[in-house]
Amino acid sequence: MSDGQLTAADVPALTAGSMLYSPSLAPSSLEATVAWLTDLLERGGPLRLVPPRALPPEVGCAAVCVIGSGAALADLPPTGDEFVSAVRELERLTGRPVAAVLPLSAATVSALVPAAVACQLGVPLLDADGMGRTFALIHHTAMHLAGLPVTPLVVAGTTGESISLRVPDAWRADALLRSGIDALGGWGALAAYPSTAGELATASLLGTVSRLVEAGRVLLGSRDPDTVVARLAAVNGCRRVGRGRIVALEHLSRPTDATIPTHPSSVVVEQVGPDHRQLRLELRSEVVAVFSDGSLTAAAPDLISLLDVERGVIAPLDSLWPGDLVDVLVIPAHPVWYSAEALSMVGPVSHGIPLDHPRRR
């Protein structure tokens, strides 16, 4: 990646980095999106990747992402015009052209799609996003914390149908969209947070797209787990909580907050080496907490990933097996996520774990 440009040669690193920041899906689920983005960049040339401050402050912008199920996206791939349609309808609703886009969340497929959309629209991709990772709900963003409205928003489906929405309270957007997304086939193309480059210069999380490429290069550049962890530490502050073998995978029966789609389960890791600690990972749609011998060691909004030690790659959460040797990695979130307001939205309590975050003790 040269200064200010994203090329087809950067797509493998962007993809690898995006899987680190949301390891819930297998890489195979991204194959169609990777091929789509690569083709656009090969045919259209490099994409401008710029910080919001590089644009005039009045330039109109929008956040773009896939909303709904990543598995549904793999089963019902886009025809190619859904995201452009969503952006054009958002322009009609706001009366302002969208001259740059950014990822709502710079992780997994929602890190790749905005680059493809920017190529289609012929506009720059902002080197910024709203989450710095991925969260379950579309108002879980730095823009929301900064006071920017999530709506009006548009969700376009593969059948040519679309949903437009305005809400006075941001948290209502997800509740109102959920049944509509199901009716569209399980996923939709979202264009939201209509704003300006000047607003996003202070309200978004900066440098997150280029950070994905840097992290992806680390993951592609070595299969030695110790080397990977050390190099990631220099990119994003990654640390290893422990190394051990998975000894149990458990599904939980206790209820969870109905406002956040979850698949509750636990992974138990017996640490190897002199410590012999037991690490228990609590999973929802991501790893939301790590307990070490019963003590809370890390929790959302920390990003918690597993590195397959024997293969030197990030282990998708849907492919874990007893006996796997893994490194439990913790990457700190952006500092904005550790405020009291942010932790109430995305911290351990929001996932049914009634404990203070380790950083707040």
Coordinates of C-alpha atoms in Angstrom, one line a residue, residues 178-336:
R178 CA -34.2 -6.6 12.4
S179 CA -37.4 -8.0 11.0
G180 CA -36.8 -6.1 7.7
I181 CA -33.4 -7.6 7.3
D182 CA -34.9 -11.1 7.7
A183 CA -37.4 -10.3 5.0
L184 CA -34.6 -9.1 2.6
G185 CA -33.0 -12.5 2.8
G186 CA -30.8 -12.2 6.0
W187 CA -28.5 -9.4 5.0
G188 CA -28.6 -5.9 3.5
A189 CA -26.4 -3.1 2.2
L190 CA -26.4 -0.3 4.7
A191 CA -25.6 3.3 4.1
A192 CA -25.9 5.4 7.3
Y193 CA -24.4 8.2 9.4
P194 CA -24.8 11.0 6.7
S195 CA -22.1 13.5 7.8
T196 CA -19.3 15.7 6.6
A197 CA -15.6 15.1 6.4
G198 CA -15.2 17.9 9.0
E199 CA -17.5 16.1 11.4
L200 CA -15.8 12.7 10.9
A201 CA -12.3 14.3 11.4
T202 CA -13.2 14.4 15.1
A203 CA -16.0 11.9 15.5
S204 CA -14.6 8.8 13.8
L205 CA -11.7 6.5 14.7
L206 CA -8.8 7.5 12.5
G207 CA -6.2 5.2 10.7
T208 CA -8.2 2.0 11.1
V209 CA -8.2 0.8 7.5
S210 CA -4.4 1.2 7.1
R211 CA -4.0 -0.5 10.4
L212 CA -5.9 -3.5 9.1
V213 CA -3.4 -3.7 6.2
E214 CA -0.5 -3.5 8.5
A215 CA -1.9 -6.2 10.8
G216 CA -2.7 -8.4 7.8
R217 CA 0.9 -8.1 6.5
V218 CA 2.1 -9.4 9.9
L219 CA -0.2 -12.3 9.7
L220 CA 0.8 -13.2 6.2
G221 CA 4.5 -12.6 6.8
S222 CA 5.1 -15.3 9.4
R223 CA 3.6 -18.5 10.7
D224 CA 5.7 -18.5 13.8
P225 CA 3.2 -17.6 16.6
D226 CA 5.8 -15.8 18.8
T227 CA 6.9 -13.7 15.9
V228 CA 3.3 -12.9 15.0
V229 CA 2.4 -11.8 18.5
A230 CA 5.5 -9.6 18.8
R231 CA 4.9 -7.9 15.5
L232 CA 1.2 -7.4 16.2
A233 CA 2.1 -5.7 19.5
A234 CA 3.9 -3.0 17.5
V235 CA 0.9 -2.5 15.3
N236 CA -2.0 -2.6 17.7
G237 CA -0.8 -3.3 21.2
C238 CA -1.6 -7.0 21.1
R239 CA -0.7 -9.1 24.1
R240 CA -0.8 -12.9 24.8
V241 CA -2.9 -13.8 27.8
G242 CA -1.9 -17.5 27.6
R243 CA -1.2 -20.5 25.5
G244 CA -3.0 -23.8 26.0
R245 CA -5.1 -26.6 24.6
I246 CA -8.9 -26.4 24.2
V247 CA -10.4 -29.0 26.6
A248 CA -14.1 -28.1 26.4
L249 CA -16.6 -26.4 24.2
E250 CA -19.8 -25.6 26.0
H251 CA -23.2 -24.2 24.9
L252 CA -24.9 -22.1 27.6
S253 CA -28.6 -22.2 28.4
R254 CA -28.8 -19.0 30.4
P255 CA -30.7 -16.1 28.8
T256 CA -29.0 -13.1 27.2
D257 CA -30.1 -9.6 26.4
A258 CA -32.6 -10.0 23.6
T259 CA -31.5 -6.7 22.0
I260 CA -28.1 -8.2 21.0
P261 CA -28.1 -11.2 18.7
T262 CA -25.9 -13.8 20.4
H263 CA -24.9 -17.5 20.3
P264 CA -23.9 -18.1 23.9
S265 CA -21.1 -20.6 24.5
S266 CA -17.8 -21.1 26.4
V267 CA -14.4 -22.4 25.5
V268 CA -12.2 -23.8 28.2
V269 CA -8.4 -23.7 27.6
E270 CA -5.9 -25.5 29.9
Q271 CA -2.7 -23.4 29.8
V272 CA 0.5 -25.3 29.0
G273 CA 3.8 -24.4 30.8
P274 CA 4.6 -23.7 34.4
D275 CA 1.4 -21.6 35.2
H276 CA -1.1 -24.3 34.5
R277 CA -4.0 -21.8 34.7
Q278 CA -7.4 -22.5 33.3
L279 CA -8.7 -19.9 30.8
R280 CA -12.4 -19.7 30.2
L281 CA -13.6 -17.7 27.2
E282 CA -17.2 -16.5 27.1
L283 CA -18.6 -16.3 23.6
R284 CA -21.6 -14.5 22.2
S285 CA -21.2 -13.3 18.6
E286 CA -17.6 -12.8 19.5
V287 CA -15.3 -13.6 22.5
V288 CA -16.6 -11.1 25.1
A289 CA -14.6 -12.1 28.2
V290 CA -11.6 -14.2 29.4
F291 CA -11.4 -15.5 32.9
S292 CA -8.1 -16.8 34.3
D293 CA -8.8 -19.2 37.2
G294 CA -12.1 -17.5 37.7
S295 CA -10.7 -13.9 37.6
L296 CA -11.8 -11.6 34.8
T297 CA -8.7 -10.9 32.8
A298 CA -10.0 -9.2 29.7
A299 CA -13.4 -8.3 28.4
A300 CA -15.2 -6.4 25.6
P301 CA -14.5 -3.9 24.3
D302 CA -11.1 -5.5 24.3
L303 CA -10.7 -7.5 21.1
I304 CA -10.1 -11.1 22.0
S305 CA -8.8 -13.5 19.3
L306 CA -7.4 -17.0 19.2
L307 CA -4.2 -17.8 17.2
D308 CA -3.8 -21.4 16.0
V309 CA -0.3 -22.1 17.3
E310 CA 0.4 -25.1 15.1
R311 CA -0.6 -23.3 11.9
G312 CA 0.2 -19.7 12.9
V313 CA -3.1 -18.3 11.7
I314 CA -6.1 -16.7 13.4
A315 CA -8.6 -19.5 14.4
P316 CA -12.2 -18.7 13.3
L317 CA -14.6 -19.2 16.2
D318 CA -16.7 -21.6 14.2
S319 CA -13.9 -24.1 13.6
L320 CA -12.6 -24.7 17.2
W321 CA -12.1 -28.2 18.4
P322 CA -11.0 -29.8 21.7
G323 CA -7.3 -30.5 21.5
D324 CA -6.5 -27.3 19.5
L325 CA -3.4 -25.5 20.8
V326 CA -4.1 -21.8 20.8
D327 CA -2.7 -18.5 21.9
V328 CA -5.4 -16.3 23.6
L329 CA -4.7 -12.8 22.2
V330 CA -6.1 -9.5 23.6
I331 CA -6.0 -6.3 21.6
P332 CA -7.0 -3.0 23.3
A333 CA -9.9 -1.1 21.8
H334 CA -9.7 2.6 21.0
P335 CA -9.6 4.6 24.2
V336 CA -13.1 6.0 23.5

